[in-house]
Short mmCIF file of C-alpha atoms and ligand atoms in Angstrom, two decimals:
data_model
loop_
_atom_site.label_atom_id
_atom_site.label_comp_id
_atom_site.label_asym_id
_atom_site.label_seq_id
_atom_site.Cartn_x
_atom_site.Cartn_y
_atom_site.Cartn_z
CA MET U 74 -38.96 39.53 -72.83
CA SER U 75 -39.93 40.17 -69.27
CA ILE U 76 -38.36 38.11 -66.51
CA SER U 77 -41.78 36.66 -65.42
CA LYS U 78 -42.20 35.36 -69.04
CA ARG U 79 -38.68 33.93 -69.10
CA ILE U 80 -39.29 32.03 -65.83
CA THR U 81 -42.50 30.64 -67.19
CA LEU U 82 -40.92 29.61 -70.46
CA PHE U 83 -37.91 28.11 -68.78
CA SER U 84 -39.78 26.06 -66.23
CA THR U 85 -42.33 24.85 -68.73
CA GLY U 86 -39.68 24.07 -71.36
CA PHE U 87 -37.58 22.25 -68.88
CA LEU U 88 -40.52 20.15 -67.77
CA PHE U 89 -41.49 19.34 -71.26
CA LEU U 90 -37.96 18.13 -71.99
CA LEU U 91 -38.01 16.06 -68.89
CA LEU U 92 -41.38 14.58 -69.87
CA VAL U 93 -40.16 13.77 -73.39
CA LEU U 94 -37.11 12.03 -71.87
CA VAL U 95 -38.90 10.04 -69.21
CA ASN U 96 -41.93 9.10 -71.34
CA GLY U 97 -39.71 8.25 -74.34
CA SER U 98 -37.63 5.98 -72.13
CA ILE U 99 -40.73 4.29 -70.65
CA TYR U 100 -42.14 3.81 -74.19
CA PHE U 101 -38.90 2.46 -75.51
CA LEU U 102 -38.31 0.00 -72.68
CA PHE U 103 -41.90 -1.16 -72.74
CA GLN U 104 -41.70 -1.77 -76.56
CA GLN U 105 -38.42 -3.70 -76.22
CA PHE U 106 -39.65 -5.86 -73.41
CA SER U 107 -43.04 -6.61 -75.02
CA THR U 108 -41.42 -7.40 -78.36
CA ASN U 109 -38.90 -9.73 -76.87
CA ALA U 110 -41.68 -11.46 -74.83
CA GLU U 111 -43.75 -11.99 -77.95
CA LEU U 112 -40.75 -13.33 -79.92
CA GLU U 113 -40.04 -15.74 -77.18
CA ARG U 114 -43.66 -16.76 -76.98
CA MET U 115 -43.70 -17.42 -80.75
CA GLN U 116 -40.34 -19.23 -80.62
CA ALA U 117 -41.71 -21.57 -77.89
CA GLN U 118 -44.76 -22.22 -80.03
CA LEU U 119 -42.54 -22.95 -83.11
CA GLN U 120 -40.40 -25.33 -81.10
CA THR U 121 -43.48 -27.32 -80.06
CA ILE U 122 -44.56 -27.53 -83.65
CA ALA U 123 -41.04 -28.45 -84.63
CA GLU U 124 -40.93 -31.25 -81.94
CA SER U 125 -44.31 -32.69 -83.19
CA ALA U 126 -43.18 -32.30 -86.86
CA GLN U 127 -40.05 -34.36 -86.25
CA GLY U 128 -41.89 -37.22 -84.62
CA SER U 129 -44.44 -37.48 -87.46
CA GLN U 130 -44.03 -39.49 -90.67
CA SER U 131 -46.09 -37.18 -92.89
CA ASP U 132 -46.53 -33.36 -93.31
CA LEU U 133 -50.26 -33.73 -93.44
CA TRP U 134 -50.89 -32.69 -89.93
CA LEU U 135 -48.97 -29.48 -90.59
CA THR U 136 -51.24 -28.47 -93.31
CA SER U 137 -54.10 -28.55 -90.82
CA TYR U 138 -52.20 -26.40 -88.31
CA GLY U 139 -54.17 -23.25 -87.34
CA THR U 140 -52.00 -20.28 -88.09
CA GLY U 141 -54.70 -17.60 -87.55
CA ASP U 142 -53.62 -14.38 -89.39
CA GLY U 143 -50.10 -15.65 -89.65
CA MET U 144 -48.20 -18.11 -91.77
CA LEU U 145 -46.29 -21.39 -91.21
CA ARG U 146 -43.89 -22.58 -93.98
CA VAL U 147 -41.07 -25.06 -94.52
CA ILE U 148 -38.08 -23.74 -96.40
CA ARG U 149 -35.42 -25.82 -98.05
CA GLU U 150 -31.75 -25.13 -98.15
CA ASP U 151 -32.08 -23.67 -101.65
CA GLY U 152 -34.59 -20.99 -100.40
CA SER U 153 -37.67 -22.61 -101.92
CA SER U 154 -40.70 -23.36 -99.71
CA THR U 155 -41.89 -26.91 -99.79
CA LEU U 156 -44.98 -26.31 -97.59
CA THR U 157 -46.87 -23.06 -96.78
CA VAL U 158 -49.86 -22.89 -94.43
CA THR U 159 -51.79 -19.54 -94.31
CA LYS U 160 -55.22 -17.96 -94.84
CA GLU U 161 -53.50 -14.58 -95.98
CA PRO U 162 -52.41 -14.96 -99.65
CA ASP U 163 -50.40 -11.70 -99.30
CA LEU U 164 -48.05 -13.23 -96.71
CA ARG U 165 -46.83 -15.80 -99.28
CA LEU U 166 -45.04 -12.85 -101.00
CA ILE U 167 -42.72 -12.43 -98.00
CA PRO U 168 -39.33 -13.64 -99.41
CA ALA U 169 -38.47 -17.12 -97.96
CA GLU U 170 -35.01 -17.48 -96.37
CA TYR U 171 -33.28 -20.66 -95.13
CA SER U 172 -31.52 -20.69 -91.81
CA ASN U 173 -29.98 -23.69 -90.07
CA ARG U 174 -30.19 -21.93 -86.70
CA GLU U 175 -32.89 -20.93 -84.35
CA SER U 176 -33.73 -17.26 -84.71
CA GLY U 177 -36.39 -14.62 -84.08
CA GLU U 178 -36.89 -11.10 -85.34
CA VAL U 179 -39.50 -8.44 -86.03
CA ILE U 180 -40.20 -7.64 -89.72
CA SER U 181 -42.33 -5.00 -91.29
CA TYR U 182 -44.47 -5.93 -94.23
CA GLN U 183 -47.17 -3.78 -95.87
CA GLU U 184 -47.11 -1.33 -92.89
CA GLN U 185 -47.78 -4.18 -90.37
CA SER U 186 -45.25 -5.64 -87.93
CA TYR U 187 -44.75 -9.34 -87.73
CA SER U 188 -42.73 -11.72 -85.52
CA LEU U 189 -40.67 -14.08 -87.66
CA ASN U 190 -39.18 -17.14 -85.97
CA ARG U 191 -37.25 -19.91 -87.56
CA PHE U 192 -36.38 -23.46 -86.35
CA PRO U 193 -34.30 -26.07 -88.16
CA ILE U 194 -35.82 -29.62 -88.31
CA ILE U 195 -35.19 -32.94 -90.13
CA TRP U 196 -37.84 -33.14 -92.70
CA VAL U 197 -39.81 -36.29 -93.60
CA ASP U 198 -37.40 -36.91 -96.59
CA GLY U 199 -34.38 -36.72 -94.25
CA SER U 200 -33.15 -33.27 -95.39
CA ILE U 201 -32.63 -30.33 -93.04
CA VAL U 202 -35.30 -27.62 -93.50
CA SER U 203 -36.08 -24.38 -91.72
CA LEU U 204 -39.42 -24.19 -90.15
CA GLU U 205 -40.67 -20.55 -90.23
CA LEU U 206 -43.54 -19.08 -88.27
CA ILE U 207 -44.80 -15.52 -89.18
CA HIS U 208 -47.29 -13.94 -86.83
CA PRO U 209 -48.89 -10.36 -86.89
CA LEU U 210 -48.06 -8.27 -83.79
CA THR U 211 -51.45 -6.54 -83.85
CA THR U 212 -52.18 -6.85 -80.10
CA LEU U 213 -48.67 -5.47 -79.33
CA GLU U 214 -49.15 -2.62 -81.69
CA SER U 215 -52.51 -1.68 -80.38
CA THR U 216 -51.11 -1.86 -76.64
CA LEU U 217 -48.18 0.41 -77.76
CA SER U 218 -50.61 2.81 -79.47
CA THR U 219 -52.67 2.96 -76.23
CA LEU U 220 -49.53 3.60 -74.23
CA ARG U 221 -48.51 6.46 -76.54
CA ILE U 222 -51.93 8.06 -76.10
CA VAL U 223 -51.82 7.64 -72.39
CA LEU U 224 -48.34 9.16 -72.02
CA MET U 225 -49.28 12.08 -74.39
CA ILE U 226 -52.51 12.83 -72.34
CA ALA U 227 -50.47 12.53 -69.13
CA SER U 228 -47.80 14.90 -70.50
CA VAL U 229 -50.39 17.52 -71.49
CA LEU U 230 -52.02 17.17 -68.05
CA ILE U 231 -48.71 17.87 -66.38
CA ILE U 232 -47.60 20.72 -68.81
CA ILE U 233 -50.67 22.86 -68.54
CA PRO U 234 -50.81 23.18 -64.75
CA ALA U 235 -46.98 23.44 -64.79
CA TYR U 236 -47.32 26.42 -67.22
CA PHE U 237 -49.74 28.21 -64.90
CA ALA U 238 -47.65 27.31 -61.80
CA GLY U 239 -44.60 28.76 -63.65
CA ARG U 240 -46.46 31.99 -64.28
CA ALA U 241 -47.77 32.15 -60.71
CA LEU U 242 -44.15 31.55 -59.51
CA GLY U 243 -42.83 34.25 -61.71
CA ARG U 244 -45.34 36.61 -60.32
CA ILE U 245 -44.72 35.76 -56.68
CA ILE U 246 -40.98 36.12 -57.24
CA LEU U 247 -41.35 39.34 -59.05
CA MET U 248 -43.98 40.95 -56.80
CA PRO U 249 -41.44 42.50 -54.40
CA VAL U 250 -39.31 43.56 -57.46
CA GLN U 251 -42.34 45.22 -58.83
CA THR U 252 -42.94 47.00 -55.48
CA LEU U 253 -39.35 48.09 -55.56
CA ILE U 254 -39.79 49.53 -59.08
CA ASN U 255 -43.09 51.28 -58.00
CA THR U 256 -41.29 52.72 -54.91
CA MET U 257 -38.34 53.92 -57.01
CA GLN U 258 -40.76 55.50 -59.52
CA GLY U 259 -42.56 57.04 -56.60
CA ILE U 260 -39.28 58.50 -55.26
CA ARG U 261 -38.36 59.75 -58.77
CA GLY U 262 -41.84 61.47 -59.01
CA SER U 263 -42.09 62.97 -55.56
CA GLY U 264 -38.33 63.61 -54.87
CA SER U 265 -38.82 62.04 -51.31
CA PHE U 266 -37.04 59.17 -49.62
CA GLN U 267 -39.66 56.41 -49.31
CA LYS U 268 -38.81 52.91 -48.08
CA ILE U 269 -40.08 49.56 -48.88
CA ASP U 270 -42.33 47.71 -46.42
CA ILE U 271 -40.64 44.42 -45.48
CA LYS U 272 -42.35 41.60 -43.58
CA PRO U 273 -40.63 41.12 -40.27
CA ASP U 274 -40.19 37.45 -40.80
CA ALA U 275 -38.97 37.65 -44.43
CA LYS U 276 -35.38 36.40 -44.74
CA ASP U 277 -35.08 35.55 -48.46
CA GLU U 278 -32.88 37.22 -51.05
CA LEU U 279 -35.64 39.63 -52.03
CA ALA U 280 -36.06 40.71 -48.43
CA GLN U 281 -32.22 41.22 -48.36
CA MET U 282 -32.50 43.28 -51.62
CA SER U 283 -35.28 45.39 -50.07
CA HIS U 284 -33.21 45.85 -46.81
CA THR U 285 -30.20 46.94 -48.96
CA PHE U 286 -32.47 49.38 -50.80
CA ASN U 287 -33.85 50.84 -47.56
CA GLU U 288 -30.36 51.13 -46.15
CA MET U 289 -29.32 52.92 -49.36
CA MET U 290 -32.25 55.26 -48.94
CA GLU U 291 -31.37 56.00 -45.38
CA LEU U 292 -27.86 56.78 -46.42
CA LEU U 293 -28.99 58.99 -49.24
CA GLU U 294 -31.42 60.84 -46.94
CA GLU U 295 -28.81 61.27 -44.29
CA ASN U 296 -26.36 62.70 -46.81
CA TYR U 297 -29.03 64.88 -48.29
CA ASP U 298 -30.07 66.18 -44.80
CA LYS U 299 -26.44 66.82 -43.99
CA GLN U 300 -25.92 68.80 -47.14
CA GLN U 301 -29.14 70.82 -46.53
CA ARG U 302 -28.06 71.38 -42.99
CA PHE U 303 -24.60 72.54 -43.90
CA VAL U 304 -25.87 74.91 -46.62
CA SER U 305 -28.32 76.46 -44.33
CA ASP U 306 -25.70 76.69 -41.60
CA ALA U 307 -23.07 78.11 -43.92
CA SER U 308 -25.41 80.73 -45.44
CA HIS U 309 -26.45 81.68 -41.81
CA GLU U 310 -22.79 82.01 -40.73
CA LEU U 311 -21.59 83.79 -43.87
CA ARG U 312 -23.99 86.70 -43.11
CA THR U 313 -22.18 87.91 -40.08
CA PRO U 314 -18.65 88.32 -41.57
CA LEU U 315 -20.19 89.97 -44.66
CA THR U 316 -22.02 92.47 -42.38
CA VAL U 317 -18.71 93.26 -40.54
CA ILE U 318 -16.77 93.56 -43.81
CA GLU U 319 -19.45 95.82 -45.23
CA SER U 320 -19.49 98.14 -42.32
CA TYR U 321 -15.71 98.49 -42.09
CA ALA U 322 -15.53 98.93 -45.87
CA SER U 323 -18.02 101.79 -45.80
CA LEU U 324 -16.12 103.32 -42.79
CA LEU U 325 -12.95 103.25 -44.99
CA LYS U 326 -14.88 104.79 -47.79
CA ARG U 327 -15.98 107.59 -45.65
CA TRP U 328 -12.80 108.33 -43.76
CA GLY U 329 -10.27 106.99 -46.22
CA MET U 330 -6.65 107.35 -45.04
CA LYS U 331 -7.44 110.22 -42.76
CA LYS U 332 -7.52 108.21 -39.56
CA PRO U 333 -4.53 105.68 -39.47
CA ASP U 334 -5.68 103.92 -36.34
CA LEU U 335 -9.11 103.29 -37.92
CA LEU U 336 -7.46 102.15 -41.13
CA GLU U 337 -5.48 99.55 -39.30
CA GLU U 338 -8.49 98.33 -37.35
CA ALA U 339 -10.68 98.12 -40.51
CA VAL U 340 -7.99 96.21 -42.42
CA ASP U 341 -7.49 93.81 -39.47
CA ALA U 342 -11.32 93.23 -39.17
CA ILE U 343 -11.66 92.78 -42.93
CA TYR U 344 -8.75 90.39 -43.00
CA ASP U 345 -10.11 88.39 -39.99
CA GLU U 346 -13.56 88.10 -41.39
CA SER U 347 -12.34 87.03 -44.81
CA GLN U 348 -10.21 84.30 -43.07
CA ARG U 349 -13.43 83.13 -41.39
CA MET U 350 -15.30 83.07 -44.63
CA LYS U 351 -12.33 81.14 -46.22
CA GLY U 352 -12.69 78.61 -43.39
CA LEU U 353 -16.36 78.27 -44.06
CA THR U 354 -15.98 77.76 -47.80
CA LYS U 355 -13.30 75.21 -47.09
CA GLN U 356 -15.85 73.22 -44.98
CA MET U 357 -18.29 73.63 -47.79
CA LEU U 358 -15.88 72.22 -50.27
CA ALA U 359 -15.14 69.27 -47.91
CA LEU U 360 -18.76 68.53 -47.67
CA ALA U 361 -19.20 68.63 -51.40
CA THR U 362 -16.41 66.03 -51.69
CA GLY U 363 -17.94 63.94 -48.98
CA GLU U 364 -15.56 64.58 -46.12
CA PRO U 365 -17.01 67.36 -43.92
CA ASP U 366 -14.45 68.66 -41.42
CA LYS U 367 -16.07 68.18 -38.07
CA THR U 368 -13.08 68.62 -35.80
CA VAL U 369 -12.36 71.39 -33.36
CA ILE U 370 -8.82 72.15 -32.56
CA LEU U 371 -8.68 72.95 -28.82
CA GLN U 372 -6.02 75.33 -27.61
CA GLN U 373 -5.52 77.70 -24.71
CA ILE U 374 -7.25 81.02 -25.58
CA ASP U 375 -8.04 84.19 -23.76
CA LEU U 376 -11.80 84.45 -23.68
CA VAL U 377 -11.73 88.12 -22.49
CA LYS U 378 -9.74 88.94 -25.61
CA SER U 379 -12.20 86.99 -27.91
CA ALA U 380 -15.12 88.74 -26.35
CA GLU U 381 -13.55 92.19 -26.71
CA ASP U 382 -12.68 91.60 -30.36
CA THR U 383 -16.17 90.32 -31.11
CA ALA U 384 -17.72 93.31 -29.32
CA LYS U 385 -15.52 95.69 -31.23
CA ARG U 386 -16.50 94.13 -34.61
CA LEU U 387 -20.20 94.10 -33.89
CA ARG U 388 -20.26 97.58 -32.27
CA GLN U 389 -18.94 98.77 -35.60
CA ALA U 390 -21.14 96.70 -37.80
CA TYR U 391 -24.43 97.32 -35.87
CA ARG U 392 -23.54 100.76 -34.26
CA ARG U 393 -24.78 99.58 -30.92
CA GLU U 394 -23.15 99.45 -27.52
CA ILE U 395 -21.71 96.10 -26.34
CA VAL U 396 -20.17 96.22 -22.89
CA VAL U 397 -17.63 93.65 -21.94
CA THR U 398 -16.64 93.12 -18.18
CA ALA U 399 -14.53 90.61 -16.66
CA ASN U 400 -13.46 89.78 -12.98
CA GLU U 401 -9.97 88.91 -14.08
CA LYS U 402 -7.81 89.40 -17.14
CA PRO U 403 -6.91 87.19 -18.90
CA ILE U 404 -9.22 84.30 -18.47
CA TYR U 405 -8.13 81.09 -20.23
CA ILE U 406 -10.24 78.34 -21.56
CA LEU U 407 -9.54 75.38 -23.89
CA GLY U 408 -11.18 76.28 -27.15
CA ASP U 409 -11.10 76.52 -30.87
CA PRO U 410 -10.64 80.33 -31.43
CA GLU U 411 -12.76 80.31 -34.70
CA ARG U 412 -15.63 78.39 -33.11
CA ILE U 413 -15.55 80.50 -29.89
CA LYS U 414 -15.86 83.65 -32.10
CA GLN U 415 -18.64 82.10 -33.99
CA LEU U 416 -20.37 81.33 -30.66
CA LEU U 417 -20.02 84.92 -29.42
CA PHE U 418 -21.20 86.25 -32.72
CA ILE U 419 -24.38 84.13 -32.59
CA PHE U 420 -25.40 85.13 -29.02
CA VAL U 421 -24.43 88.90 -29.30
CA GLU U 422 -26.16 89.19 -32.67
CA ASN U 423 -29.32 87.60 -31.20
CA GLY U 424 -29.11 90.10 -28.40
CA LEU U 425 -28.90 92.93 -30.86
CA LYS U 426 -31.77 91.50 -33.02
CA TYR U 427 -34.14 91.05 -30.06
CA SER U 428 -33.40 94.24 -28.07
CA ASP U 429 -32.80 97.87 -28.57
CA ASP U 430 -30.66 98.37 -25.42
CA ASP U 431 -26.98 97.76 -24.71
CA ILE U 432 -25.65 94.14 -24.70
CA ARG U 433 -23.58 92.98 -21.81
CA ILE U 434 -20.83 90.32 -22.08
CA THR U 435 -19.66 89.21 -18.64
CA LEU U 436 -16.69 86.99 -17.94
CA ASP U 437 -16.39 85.29 -14.61
CA GLN U 438 -13.38 83.34 -13.50
CA LYS U 439 -14.61 80.96 -10.86
CA ILE U 440 -12.81 78.37 -8.86
CA ASN U 441 -13.86 75.36 -10.97
CA ASN U 442 -15.03 76.95 -14.18
CA VAL U 443 -15.27 80.03 -16.45
CA VAL U 444 -18.69 81.52 -16.94
CA LEU U 445 -19.51 83.57 -20.09
CA SER U 446 -22.78 85.47 -19.92
CA ILE U 447 -24.49 87.46 -22.73
CA GLN U 448 -27.28 89.57 -21.45
CA ASP U 449 -29.82 91.83 -23.19
CA LYS U 450 -32.79 93.90 -22.05
CA GLY U 451 -35.00 92.86 -24.94
CA ILE U 452 -38.27 91.20 -25.71
CA GLY U 453 -37.30 87.94 -23.84
CA ILE U 454 -38.39 84.41 -24.59
CA PRO U 455 -41.79 82.92 -23.48
CA LYS U 456 -41.22 80.36 -20.69
CA ASP U 457 -42.69 77.47 -22.70
CA ASP U 458 -40.34 78.06 -25.60
CA ILE U 459 -37.03 78.26 -23.57
CA PRO U 460 -36.46 74.46 -23.89
CA ASN U 461 -36.81 74.55 -27.58
CA VAL U 462 -34.60 77.44 -28.56
CA PHE U 463 -31.63 75.33 -29.32
CA GLU U 464 -33.56 73.09 -31.80
CA ARG U 465 -32.79 73.53 -35.45
CA PHE U 466 -35.23 75.94 -37.25
CA PHE U 467 -37.00 76.75 -34.02
CA ARG U 468 -38.35 80.33 -33.85
CA VAL U 469 -40.41 81.66 -31.11
CA ASP U 470 -42.90 83.13 -33.41
CA LYS U 471 -42.68 83.61 -37.13
CA ALA U 472 -43.71 87.23 -37.16
CA ARG U 473 -40.77 88.08 -34.88
CA SER U 474 -38.35 86.26 -37.12
CA ARG U 475 -39.67 87.86 -40.24
CA GLN U 476 -39.01 91.27 -38.79
CA THR U 477 -35.49 90.36 -37.71
CA GLY U 478 -34.76 88.06 -40.62
CA GLY U 479 -33.87 85.01 -38.44
CA SER U 480 -33.71 81.39 -39.63
CA GLY U 481 -33.87 79.43 -36.46
CA LEU U 482 -30.38 78.08 -36.92
CA GLY U 483 -28.04 80.28 -34.81
CA LEU U 484 -28.71 78.72 -31.37
CA SER U 485 -28.59 75.13 -32.75
CA ILE U 486 -25.07 75.86 -34.25
CA ALA U 487 -24.14 77.55 -30.91
CA LYS U 488 -25.22 74.45 -29.00
CA ALA U 489 -23.08 72.17 -31.12
CA ILE U 490 -20.09 74.36 -30.47
CA ILE U 491 -20.75 74.28 -26.73
CA ASP U 492 -21.13 70.62 -26.68
CA ALA U 493 -17.80 70.19 -28.65
CA HIS U 494 -16.05 72.23 -26.01
CA GLY U 495 -17.57 70.16 -23.16
CA ALA U 496 -19.38 73.32 -21.87
CA LYS U 497 -22.89 73.80 -20.52
CA VAL U 498 -25.41 76.42 -21.40
CA ASP U 499 -28.40 77.71 -19.42
CA VAL U 500 -30.95 80.34 -20.38
CA GLN U 501 -32.72 82.88 -18.21
CA SER U 502 -35.35 84.94 -19.80
CA GLU U 503 -38.40 86.91 -18.99
CA GLU U 504 -40.70 88.37 -21.57
CA GLY U 505 -40.46 92.10 -21.93
CA LYS U 506 -37.44 92.24 -19.63
CA GLY U 507 -34.63 90.49 -21.32
CA THR U 508 -32.56 87.41 -21.72
CA THR U 509 -29.27 86.09 -20.31
CA PHE U 510 -27.45 83.05 -21.81
CA ARG U 511 -24.91 81.62 -19.53
CA ILE U 512 -22.16 79.28 -20.83
CA SER U 513 -19.87 77.45 -18.34
CA PHE U 514 -16.61 76.28 -19.70
CA PRO U 515 -14.39 73.76 -17.82
CA GLN U 516 -11.45 75.28 -15.93
CA VAL U 517 -8.06 75.34 -17.49
CA ASN U 518 -4.69 75.50 -15.74
CA LYS U 519 -3.44 78.97 -16.46
CA LYS U 520 0.16 77.82 -16.60
CA GLN U 521 -0.62 75.11 -19.03
CA ASN U 522 1.00 75.61 -22.35
CA GLU U 523 -0.87 75.57 -25.74
CA LYS U 524 -2.46 72.14 -26.06
CA GLN U 525 -4.15 70.59 -29.09
CA SER U 526 -6.72 68.00 -29.33
CA GLY U 527 -8.81 66.90 -32.37
CA GLY U 528 -11.67 64.73 -33.39
CA GLU U 529 -14.56 66.34 -31.42
CA LYS U 530 -17.64 66.92 -33.50
CA VAL U 531 -19.28 70.13 -33.92
CA ASP U 532 -21.82 69.53 -36.65
CA GLU U 533 -23.65 66.60 -34.97
P1 ADP H 18 -32.91 83.08 -35.28
O1 ADP H 18 -32.05 83.02 -36.58
O2 ADP H 18 -34.42 83.00 -35.62
O3 ADP H 18 -32.59 84.17 -34.39
P2 ADP H 18 -31.79 81.33 -33.27
O4 ADP H 18 -31.62 79.84 -33.29
O5 ADP H 18 -30.69 82.19 -33.03
O6 ADP H 18 -32.60 81.60 -34.59
O7 ADP H 18 -32.89 81.58 -32.15
C1 ADP H 18 -34.10 80.86 -31.99
C2 ADP H 18 -35.25 81.67 -31.50
O8 ADP H 18 -34.97 81.97 -30.18
C3 ADP H 18 -35.38 82.96 -32.16
O9 ADP H 18 -36.37 82.87 -33.24
C4 ADP H 18 -35.92 83.92 -31.13
O10 ADP H 18 -37.30 83.93 -31.10
C5 ADP H 18 -35.40 83.32 -29.89
N1 ADP H 18 -34.26 84.08 -29.30
C6 ADP H 18 -32.95 83.77 -29.39
N2 ADP H 18 -32.20 84.65 -28.79
C7 ADP H 18 -32.98 85.52 -28.21
C8 ADP H 18 -32.89 86.76 -27.39
N3 ADP H 18 -31.58 87.14 -27.06
N4 ADP H 18 -33.99 87.42 -27.08
C9 ADP H 18 -35.20 87.00 -27.38
N5 ADP H 18 -35.40 85.90 -28.09
C10 ADP H 18 -34.36 85.20 -28.55
#
């Protein structure tokens, strides 16, 4: 049974029960009160007759007493009636009963109610007799029957609108629930994250339920987006180590053990790249279990060495010239070695993708900061697009990316790493001439020992 039907049934049923109780009590009290009043009235009448009868010397006047549809009789101690006055012969069949006390009761005879009152008096012969007055309660019965009809009609008149009100109430209450169900079905059908419209002034439980639902949807959407984002980022990032491993592996295949220095370099590169991939898969696993690792571990690293290592790997993988120059050696910064490598890979690979010439990595130890520049003499970025290049999935034009196989993710990942290191980036580019990305890292005291700090976010 639907909730709406249950609400209707419960509210109507409850009201019906209440009406039965209230109307029943009214009817019962009214019946008691009216019956008692009638008995008292008849008792008073009987007392008047009794007083007159006691003062009289004969019973003759009694025989002429007008009893209407009732009966008046005198009953002796032995139960025999010595005098009966009535126009209804049937009433004579009511068994006579002597009582030496005043009494009044309601009796039922031939499906008709009667009031029966008794009053003891001294009869003309000096004996004590019981004067009995029986009177039909027709007026009272018809009043009670009218009251019954009135109460029933009133009950029906209350129950019918109450039933419809219950139905309407059920619908009003369940309307937002229905909307919720429709939205949920819509979500299931379309696979999107829709929300429920809530009136701004609504504060009831249903509004709370809708708010909770919307919050839940937001959370789901957020988690879904995060997952999507990580999967795209991870697949983007896995490509580079795979390219490096592939190129060193083919080099080894070609030269085998003949060049021991190359063998060592190749094994080192393959080992390093597989470590990077291991890190990435670890992050992927953390994401799957709901706890993505977003921290960067900062330590003092030599940026010149990182740049030279990266250049060496990519030179080998892409067979292109990458020149590294530095005004000082070493140049220290506070950074996460893996993330800095990732950053260098992104910028140098972009340079390789969007130019055919050499790539230049320049490191500049300045008084207050360290500047890392990656320069290419490639196709450049249109002026209007420069502010957007760090946005996720942004590509200058799709044809360009189709040729180079780009996804629009690299620079957004790079920007997150730059932010996590408290660095700043700036782009200089001219179409047809080339592009220079300049990253400025905060200065670090060269004498400072290795120092670690955690908790800075990269992914967001
Ligand atoms: P993609 O994977 O498409 O290269 P990126 O986020 O790395 O994504 O770069 C975003 C866009 O910026 C690229 O589509 C490309 O058009 C442009 N871009 C990035 N680096 C360079 C560069 N060195 N030279 C020219 N255009 C670049």
